[in-house]
Coordinates of C-alpha atoms and ligand atoms in Angstrom, one line a residue:
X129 CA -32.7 -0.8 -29.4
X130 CA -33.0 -3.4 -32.2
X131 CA -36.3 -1.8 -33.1
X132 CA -36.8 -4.7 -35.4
X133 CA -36.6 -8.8 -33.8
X134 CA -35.5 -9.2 -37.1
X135 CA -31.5 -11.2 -37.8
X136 CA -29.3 -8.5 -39.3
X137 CA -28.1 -8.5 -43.0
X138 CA -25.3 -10.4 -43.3
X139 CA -22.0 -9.2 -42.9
X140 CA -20.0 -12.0 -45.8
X141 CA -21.8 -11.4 -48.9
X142 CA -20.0 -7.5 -48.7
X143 CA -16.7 -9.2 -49.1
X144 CA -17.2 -10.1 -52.6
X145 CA -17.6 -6.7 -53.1
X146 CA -14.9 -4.3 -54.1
X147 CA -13.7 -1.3 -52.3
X148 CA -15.5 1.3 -54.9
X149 CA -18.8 -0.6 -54.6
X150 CA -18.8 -0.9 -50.6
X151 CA -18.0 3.4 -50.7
X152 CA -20.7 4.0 -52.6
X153 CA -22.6 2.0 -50.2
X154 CA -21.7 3.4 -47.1
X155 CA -22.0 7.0 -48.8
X156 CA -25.8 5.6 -49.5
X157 CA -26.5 4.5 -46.1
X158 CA -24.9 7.8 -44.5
X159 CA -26.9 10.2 -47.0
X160 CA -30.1 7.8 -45.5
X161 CA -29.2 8.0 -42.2
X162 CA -28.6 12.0 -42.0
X163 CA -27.8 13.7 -38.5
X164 CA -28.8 10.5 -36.9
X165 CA -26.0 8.6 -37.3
X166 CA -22.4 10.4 -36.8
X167 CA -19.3 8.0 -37.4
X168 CA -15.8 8.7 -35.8
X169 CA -12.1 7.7 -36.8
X170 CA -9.5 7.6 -34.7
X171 CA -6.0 8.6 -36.1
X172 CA -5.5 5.1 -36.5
X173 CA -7.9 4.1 -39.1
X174 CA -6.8 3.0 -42.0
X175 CA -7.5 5.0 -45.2
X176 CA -10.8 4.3 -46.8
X177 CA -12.4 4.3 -43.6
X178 CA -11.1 7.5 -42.3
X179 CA -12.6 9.2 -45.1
X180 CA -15.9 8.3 -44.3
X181 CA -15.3 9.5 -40.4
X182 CA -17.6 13.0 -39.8
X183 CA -15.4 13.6 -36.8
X184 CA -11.6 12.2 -36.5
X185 CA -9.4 12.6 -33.2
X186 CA -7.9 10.6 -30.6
X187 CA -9.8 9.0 -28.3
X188 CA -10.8 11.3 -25.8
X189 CA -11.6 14.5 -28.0
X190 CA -13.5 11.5 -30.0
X191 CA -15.6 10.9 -27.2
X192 CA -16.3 14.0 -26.4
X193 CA -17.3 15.3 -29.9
X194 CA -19.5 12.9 -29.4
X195 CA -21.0 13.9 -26.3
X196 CA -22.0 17.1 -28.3
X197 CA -23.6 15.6 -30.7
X198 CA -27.2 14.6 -29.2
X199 CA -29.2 14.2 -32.1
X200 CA -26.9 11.3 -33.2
X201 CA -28.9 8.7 -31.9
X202 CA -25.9 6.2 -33.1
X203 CA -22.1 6.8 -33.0
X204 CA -20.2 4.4 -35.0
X205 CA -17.1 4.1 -33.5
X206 CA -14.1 3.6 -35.2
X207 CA -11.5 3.0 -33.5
X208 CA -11.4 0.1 -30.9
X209 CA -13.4 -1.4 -27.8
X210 CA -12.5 0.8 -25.0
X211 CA -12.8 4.2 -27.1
X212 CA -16.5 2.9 -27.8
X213 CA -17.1 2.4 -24.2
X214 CA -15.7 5.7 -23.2
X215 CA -18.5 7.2 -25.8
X216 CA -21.2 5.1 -24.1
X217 CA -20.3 6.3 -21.0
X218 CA -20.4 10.0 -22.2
X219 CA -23.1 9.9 -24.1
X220 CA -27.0 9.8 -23.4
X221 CA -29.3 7.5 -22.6
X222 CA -30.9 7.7 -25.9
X223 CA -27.7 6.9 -28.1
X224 CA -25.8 4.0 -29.0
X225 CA -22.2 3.6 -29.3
X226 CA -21.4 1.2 -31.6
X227 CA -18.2 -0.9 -32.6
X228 CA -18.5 -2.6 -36.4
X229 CA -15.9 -4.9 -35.1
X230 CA -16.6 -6.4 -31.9
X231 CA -12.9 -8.3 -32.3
X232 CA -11.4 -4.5 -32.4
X233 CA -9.7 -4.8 -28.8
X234 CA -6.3 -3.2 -27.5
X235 CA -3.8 -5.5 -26.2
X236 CA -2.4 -2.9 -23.9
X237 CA -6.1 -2.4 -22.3
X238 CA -6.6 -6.2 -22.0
X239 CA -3.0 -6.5 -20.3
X240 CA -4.9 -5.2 -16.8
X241 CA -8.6 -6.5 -15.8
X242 CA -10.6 -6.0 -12.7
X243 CA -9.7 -9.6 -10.8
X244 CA -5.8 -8.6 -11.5
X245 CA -6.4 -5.5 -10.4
X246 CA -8.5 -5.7 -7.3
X247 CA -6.3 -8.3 -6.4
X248 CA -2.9 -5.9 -6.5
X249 CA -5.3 -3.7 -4.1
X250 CA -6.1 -5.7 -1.6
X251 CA -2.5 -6.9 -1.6
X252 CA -1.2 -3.4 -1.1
X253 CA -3.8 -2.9 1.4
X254 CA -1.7 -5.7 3.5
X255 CA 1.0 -3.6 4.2
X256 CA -0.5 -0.1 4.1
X257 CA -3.8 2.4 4.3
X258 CA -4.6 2.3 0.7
X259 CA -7.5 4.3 0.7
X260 CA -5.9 7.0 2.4
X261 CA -2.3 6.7 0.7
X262 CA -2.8 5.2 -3.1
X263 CA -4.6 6.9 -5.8
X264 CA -5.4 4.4 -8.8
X265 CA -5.4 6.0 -11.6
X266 CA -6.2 4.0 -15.4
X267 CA -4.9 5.2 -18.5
X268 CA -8.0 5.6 -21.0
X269 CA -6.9 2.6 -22.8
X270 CA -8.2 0.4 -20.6
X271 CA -11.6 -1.3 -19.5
X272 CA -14.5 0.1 -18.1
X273 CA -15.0 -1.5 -14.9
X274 CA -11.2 -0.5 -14.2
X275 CA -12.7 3.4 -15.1
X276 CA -15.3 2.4 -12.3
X277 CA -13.0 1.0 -10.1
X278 CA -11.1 4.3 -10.1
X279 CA -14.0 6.0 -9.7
X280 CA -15.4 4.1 -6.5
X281 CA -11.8 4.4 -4.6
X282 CA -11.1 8.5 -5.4
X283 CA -8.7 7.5 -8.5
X284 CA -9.5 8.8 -11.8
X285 CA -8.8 8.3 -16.0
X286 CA -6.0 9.8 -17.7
X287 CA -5.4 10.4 -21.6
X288 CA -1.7 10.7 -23.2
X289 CA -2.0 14.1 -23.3
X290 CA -2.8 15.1 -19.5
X291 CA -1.1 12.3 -17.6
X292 CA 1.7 14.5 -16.3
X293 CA -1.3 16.9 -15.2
X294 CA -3.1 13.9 -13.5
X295 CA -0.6 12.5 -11.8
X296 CA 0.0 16.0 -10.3
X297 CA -3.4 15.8 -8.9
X298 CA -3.0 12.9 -7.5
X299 CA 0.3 13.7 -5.4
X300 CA -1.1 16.8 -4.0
X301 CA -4.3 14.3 -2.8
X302 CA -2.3 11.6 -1.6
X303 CA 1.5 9.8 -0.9
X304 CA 1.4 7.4 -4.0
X305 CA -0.3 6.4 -7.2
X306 CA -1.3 2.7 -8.8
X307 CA -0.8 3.1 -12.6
X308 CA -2.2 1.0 -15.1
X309 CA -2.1 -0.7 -17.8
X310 CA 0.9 1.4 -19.6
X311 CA 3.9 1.1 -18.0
X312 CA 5.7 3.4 -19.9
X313 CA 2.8 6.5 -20.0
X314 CA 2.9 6.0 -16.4
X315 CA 6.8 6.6 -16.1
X316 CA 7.7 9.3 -18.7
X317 CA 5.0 11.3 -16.8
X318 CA 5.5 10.6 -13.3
X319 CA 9.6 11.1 -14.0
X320 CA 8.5 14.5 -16.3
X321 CA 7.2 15.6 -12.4
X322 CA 10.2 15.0 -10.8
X323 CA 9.5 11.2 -9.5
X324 CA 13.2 9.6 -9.7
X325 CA 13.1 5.9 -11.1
X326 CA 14.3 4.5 -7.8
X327 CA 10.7 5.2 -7.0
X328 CA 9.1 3.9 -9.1
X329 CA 8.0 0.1 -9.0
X330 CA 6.9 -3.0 -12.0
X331 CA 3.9 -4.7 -10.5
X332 CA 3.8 -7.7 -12.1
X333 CA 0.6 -9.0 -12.2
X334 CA -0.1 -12.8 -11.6
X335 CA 3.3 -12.8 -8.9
X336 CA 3.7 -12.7 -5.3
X337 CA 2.9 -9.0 -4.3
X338 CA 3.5 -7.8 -7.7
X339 CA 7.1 -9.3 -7.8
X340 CA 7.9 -6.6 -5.0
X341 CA 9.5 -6.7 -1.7
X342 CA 7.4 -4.8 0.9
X343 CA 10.5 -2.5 1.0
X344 CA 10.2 -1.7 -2.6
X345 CA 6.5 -1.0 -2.4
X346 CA 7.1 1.5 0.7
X347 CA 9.4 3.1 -1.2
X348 CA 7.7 3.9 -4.3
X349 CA 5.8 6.9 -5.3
X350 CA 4.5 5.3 -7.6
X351 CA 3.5 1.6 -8.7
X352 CA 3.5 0.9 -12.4
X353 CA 1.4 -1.9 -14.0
X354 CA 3.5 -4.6 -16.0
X355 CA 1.3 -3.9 -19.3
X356 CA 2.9 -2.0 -23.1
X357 CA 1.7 -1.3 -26.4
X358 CA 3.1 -3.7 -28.4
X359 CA 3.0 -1.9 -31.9
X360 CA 4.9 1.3 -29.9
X361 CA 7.1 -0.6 -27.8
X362 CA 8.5 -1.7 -31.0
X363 CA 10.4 2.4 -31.8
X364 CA 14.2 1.5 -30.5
X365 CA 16.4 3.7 -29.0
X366 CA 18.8 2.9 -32.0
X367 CA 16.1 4.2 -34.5
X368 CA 16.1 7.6 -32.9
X369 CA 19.9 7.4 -33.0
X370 CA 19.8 6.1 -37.1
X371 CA 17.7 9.1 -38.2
X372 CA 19.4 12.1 -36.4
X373 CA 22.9 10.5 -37.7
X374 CA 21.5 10.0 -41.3
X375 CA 19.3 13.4 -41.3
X376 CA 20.9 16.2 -39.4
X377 CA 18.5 18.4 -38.3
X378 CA 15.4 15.9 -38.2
X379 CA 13.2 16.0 -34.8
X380 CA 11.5 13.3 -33.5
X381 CA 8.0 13.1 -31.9
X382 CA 6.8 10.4 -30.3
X383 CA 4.0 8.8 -28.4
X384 CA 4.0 8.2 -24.9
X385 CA 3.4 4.6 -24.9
X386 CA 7.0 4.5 -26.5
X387 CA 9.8 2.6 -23.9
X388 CA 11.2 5.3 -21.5
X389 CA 14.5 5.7 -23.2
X390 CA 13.0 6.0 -26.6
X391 CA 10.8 9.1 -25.3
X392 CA 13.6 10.3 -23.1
X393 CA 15.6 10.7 -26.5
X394 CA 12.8 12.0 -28.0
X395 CA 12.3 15.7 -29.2
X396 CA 8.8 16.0 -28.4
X397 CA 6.2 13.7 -27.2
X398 CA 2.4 13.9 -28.2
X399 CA -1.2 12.0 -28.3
X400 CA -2.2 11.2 -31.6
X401 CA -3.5 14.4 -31.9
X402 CA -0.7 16.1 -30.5
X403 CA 1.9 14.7 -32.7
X404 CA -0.7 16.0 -35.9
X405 CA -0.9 19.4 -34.7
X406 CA 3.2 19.6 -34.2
X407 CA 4.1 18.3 -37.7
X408 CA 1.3 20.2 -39.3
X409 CA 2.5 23.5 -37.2
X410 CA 6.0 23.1 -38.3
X411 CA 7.3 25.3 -41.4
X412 CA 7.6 23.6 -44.2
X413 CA 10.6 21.9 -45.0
X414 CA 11.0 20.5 -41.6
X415 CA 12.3 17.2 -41.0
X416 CA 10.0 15.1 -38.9
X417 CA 10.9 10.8 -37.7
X418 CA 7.4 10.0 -36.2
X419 CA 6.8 7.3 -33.5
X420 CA 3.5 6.1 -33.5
X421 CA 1.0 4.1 -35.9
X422 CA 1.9 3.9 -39.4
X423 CA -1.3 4.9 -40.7
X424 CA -1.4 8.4 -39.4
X425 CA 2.2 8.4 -40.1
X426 CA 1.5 7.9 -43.6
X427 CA -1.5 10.2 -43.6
X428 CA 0.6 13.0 -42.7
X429 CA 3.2 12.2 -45.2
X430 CA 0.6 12.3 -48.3
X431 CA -1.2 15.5 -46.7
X432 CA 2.2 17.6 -46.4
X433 CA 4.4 16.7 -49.5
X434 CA 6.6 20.6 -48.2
X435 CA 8.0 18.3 -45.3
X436 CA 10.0 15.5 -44.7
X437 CA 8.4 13.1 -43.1
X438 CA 9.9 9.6 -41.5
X439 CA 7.9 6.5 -39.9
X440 CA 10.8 5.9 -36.9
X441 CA 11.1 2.3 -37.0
X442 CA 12.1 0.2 -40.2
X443 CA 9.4 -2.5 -39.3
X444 CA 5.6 -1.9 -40.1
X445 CA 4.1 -1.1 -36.7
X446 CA 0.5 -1.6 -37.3
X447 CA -2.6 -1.6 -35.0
X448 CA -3.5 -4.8 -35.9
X449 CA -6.9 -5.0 -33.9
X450 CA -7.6 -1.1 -35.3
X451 CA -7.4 -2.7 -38.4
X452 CA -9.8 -5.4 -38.2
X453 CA -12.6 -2.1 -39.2
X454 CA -12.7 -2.6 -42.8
X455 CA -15.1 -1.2 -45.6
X456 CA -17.4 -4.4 -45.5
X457 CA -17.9 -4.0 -41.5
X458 CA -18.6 0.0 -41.7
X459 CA -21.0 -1.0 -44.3
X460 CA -22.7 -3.8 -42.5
X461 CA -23.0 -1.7 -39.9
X462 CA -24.8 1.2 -41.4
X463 CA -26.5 -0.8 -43.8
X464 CA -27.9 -2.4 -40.8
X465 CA -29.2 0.8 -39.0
X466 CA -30.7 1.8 -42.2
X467 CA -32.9 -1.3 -42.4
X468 CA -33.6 -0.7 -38.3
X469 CA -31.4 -3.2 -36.9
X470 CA -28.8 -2.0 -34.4
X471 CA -26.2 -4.4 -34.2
X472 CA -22.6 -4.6 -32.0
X473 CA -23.7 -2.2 -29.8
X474 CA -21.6 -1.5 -26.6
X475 CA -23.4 -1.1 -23.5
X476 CA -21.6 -0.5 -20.5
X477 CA -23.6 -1.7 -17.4
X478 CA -25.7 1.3 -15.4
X479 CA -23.7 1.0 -12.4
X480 CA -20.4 0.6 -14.2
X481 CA -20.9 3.6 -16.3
X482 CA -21.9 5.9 -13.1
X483 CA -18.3 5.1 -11.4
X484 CA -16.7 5.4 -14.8
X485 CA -18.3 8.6 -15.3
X486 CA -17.2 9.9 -11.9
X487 CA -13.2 9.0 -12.5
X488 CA -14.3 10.8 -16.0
X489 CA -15.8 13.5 -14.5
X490 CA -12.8 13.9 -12.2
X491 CA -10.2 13.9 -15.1
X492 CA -12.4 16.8 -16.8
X493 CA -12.8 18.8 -14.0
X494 CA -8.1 18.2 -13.3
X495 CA -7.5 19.5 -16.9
Ligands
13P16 P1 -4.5 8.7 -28.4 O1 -5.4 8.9 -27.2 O2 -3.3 9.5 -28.4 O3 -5.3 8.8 -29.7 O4 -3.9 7.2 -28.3 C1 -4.7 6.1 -28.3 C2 -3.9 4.9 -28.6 O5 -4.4 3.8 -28.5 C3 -2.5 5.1 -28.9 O6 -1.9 3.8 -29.1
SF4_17 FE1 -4.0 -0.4 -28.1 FE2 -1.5 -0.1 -29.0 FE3 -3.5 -0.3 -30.7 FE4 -3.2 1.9 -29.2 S1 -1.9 1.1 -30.8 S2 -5.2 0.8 -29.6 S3 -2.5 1.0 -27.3 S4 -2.8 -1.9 -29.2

């Protein structure tokens, strides 16, 4: 796609630029680039680069507002690595997604990979019919080859807003589920369905059958991946328990990657998205303690001055790898297209991307 063998522009000399002169920049390049180019934010993003986003959302309505966009023959993806690959996938053959920081990872998704994973398979496959009594099922935060691998064994994707729906699927289709990476989206849903915890088991990757006995695995429903978000893992049951003494009458939303007892506690849970539309829905001069990234915390704060709004945890809980997408790499990036060079594009490989496109496919059709 590089139509050009040429090296791209370099990404440093931008840094000795300030923030004013890399936005008029990037407002250049997009004006230059028109309808081919369409850049997405995730709720995440911070600030300056969120304004520049033509479509914002969490991941999966990201993707997808993607997907109808085919004259875009580049999506700039803001956000980080997997939400990229999820817009390959569902895009076409003649658009690139593109990341303008390749280090823009998730911890959580990098906490489960397809060895570890394959690996927990086959062991489970020791002691029972997996194929006809597990469904694996990957939270969208995750790799694409673990996307394929649900795909190629009947499993399928979820998103923090349909997990509950999902796993609902997948009991009516078979006895038990394989969760991963997120521990905790995996049991606020399946419990939400009416799984008790006492069926529910921690595989811990890297141990001796998951760090189960056989009895443990035979008994669960379902079998929860050891892996967290570690900027929402860091909301406290306490915290919840701070604000409703100190503001009677405050609710608390939260997202689902939050511990089990913090979302238990919770008033209402929500994707990114979900939590937006709440807080925005509510009258004004509701009282809102928000568990999830501080940027969209704060961004909801400065757009609704009529409410009171709280970030739930004292600490600054920042996506740290989100944050690596800065002014300077948004306007390498298009400054790059501009000039014909298509760099840090993410290409997920052709057979990869049809499995991942079938467990897709499969969550679209569920919800
Ligand atoms: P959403 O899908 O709700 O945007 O969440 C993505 C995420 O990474 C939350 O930590
Ligand atoms: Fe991953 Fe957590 Fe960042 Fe979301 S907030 S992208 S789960 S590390």
């Amino acid at each position: 796609m590089n139509m050009r063998e040429e090296p791209p522009l370099p990404l440093e000399p931008l840094y000795a630029l300030s923030d004013e002169q890399l936005a008029e920049r990037i407002a250049r390049a997009k004006v230059s680039l028109g309808e081919s180019c369409v850049i997405l934010g995730h709720h995440y993003q911070r600030e300056e680069v969120y304004r520049f986003a033509d479509l914002t959302g969490d991941s999966l309505k990201l993707a997808r507002l993607a997907s109808l966009r085919p004259n875009a023959a580049y999506i700039v993806f803001c956000g980080v690595h997997f939400m990229a690959e999820v817009a390959d996938i569902l895009s076409g053959p003649d658009q690139a997604a593109i990341l303008p920081d390749l280090a823009a990872g998730c911890s959580m998704a990098d906490m489960a990979d397809l060895p570890a994973v394959e690996d927990a398979w086959r062991c489970l496959g020791e002691w029972m019919d997996v194929e006809r009594l597990v469904t694996p099922i990957t939270y969208v935060n995750s790799m694409a080859n673990l996307k394929a691998f649900c795909g190629r064994h009947g499993g399928t994707v979820c998103t923090s807003s349909n997990a509950t729906e999902v796993l609902k699927w997948a009991f009516a289709k078979r006895e038990k589920a394989l969760f991963f990476p997120d521990q905790h989206l995996g049991r606020i849903s399946a419990y939400r369905l009416g799984i008790p915890l006492e069926e529910m088991a921690l595989w811990r990757p890297g141990e001796p059958l998951g760090g189960l006995t056989e009895a443990e695995i035979r008994k669960a429903r379902i079998i929860l991946w050891d892996g967290y978000c570690s900027v929402h893992q860091m909301f406290q049951p306490a915290h919840v328990t701070l604000f409703r003494e100190r503001h009677p009458g405050i609710r608390v939303v939260v997202h689902p990657e939050c511990s089990f007892e913090v979302c238990q506690m919770a008033d209402a849970l929500g994707s990114t998205e979900g939590i937006q539309k709440l807080v925005r829905e509510s009258p004004s001069g509701s009282k809102w303690a928000i568990g999830t990234e501080l940027n969209l915390v704060n961004r909801l704060k400065g757009e609704m001055p009529d409410k009171e709004i709280h970030f739930l945890c004292p600490t600054i809980c920042l996506c740290s790898t989100m944050f690596r997408i800065d002014l300077a790499h948004l306007c390498w990036i298009l400054e790059n297209l501009v000039a014909g060079r298509v760099i840090n594009r993410i290409v997920v490989p052709p057979i990869e991307k049809e499995q991942a496109r079938l467990a897709l496919d499969r969550m679209l059709s569920i919800t």
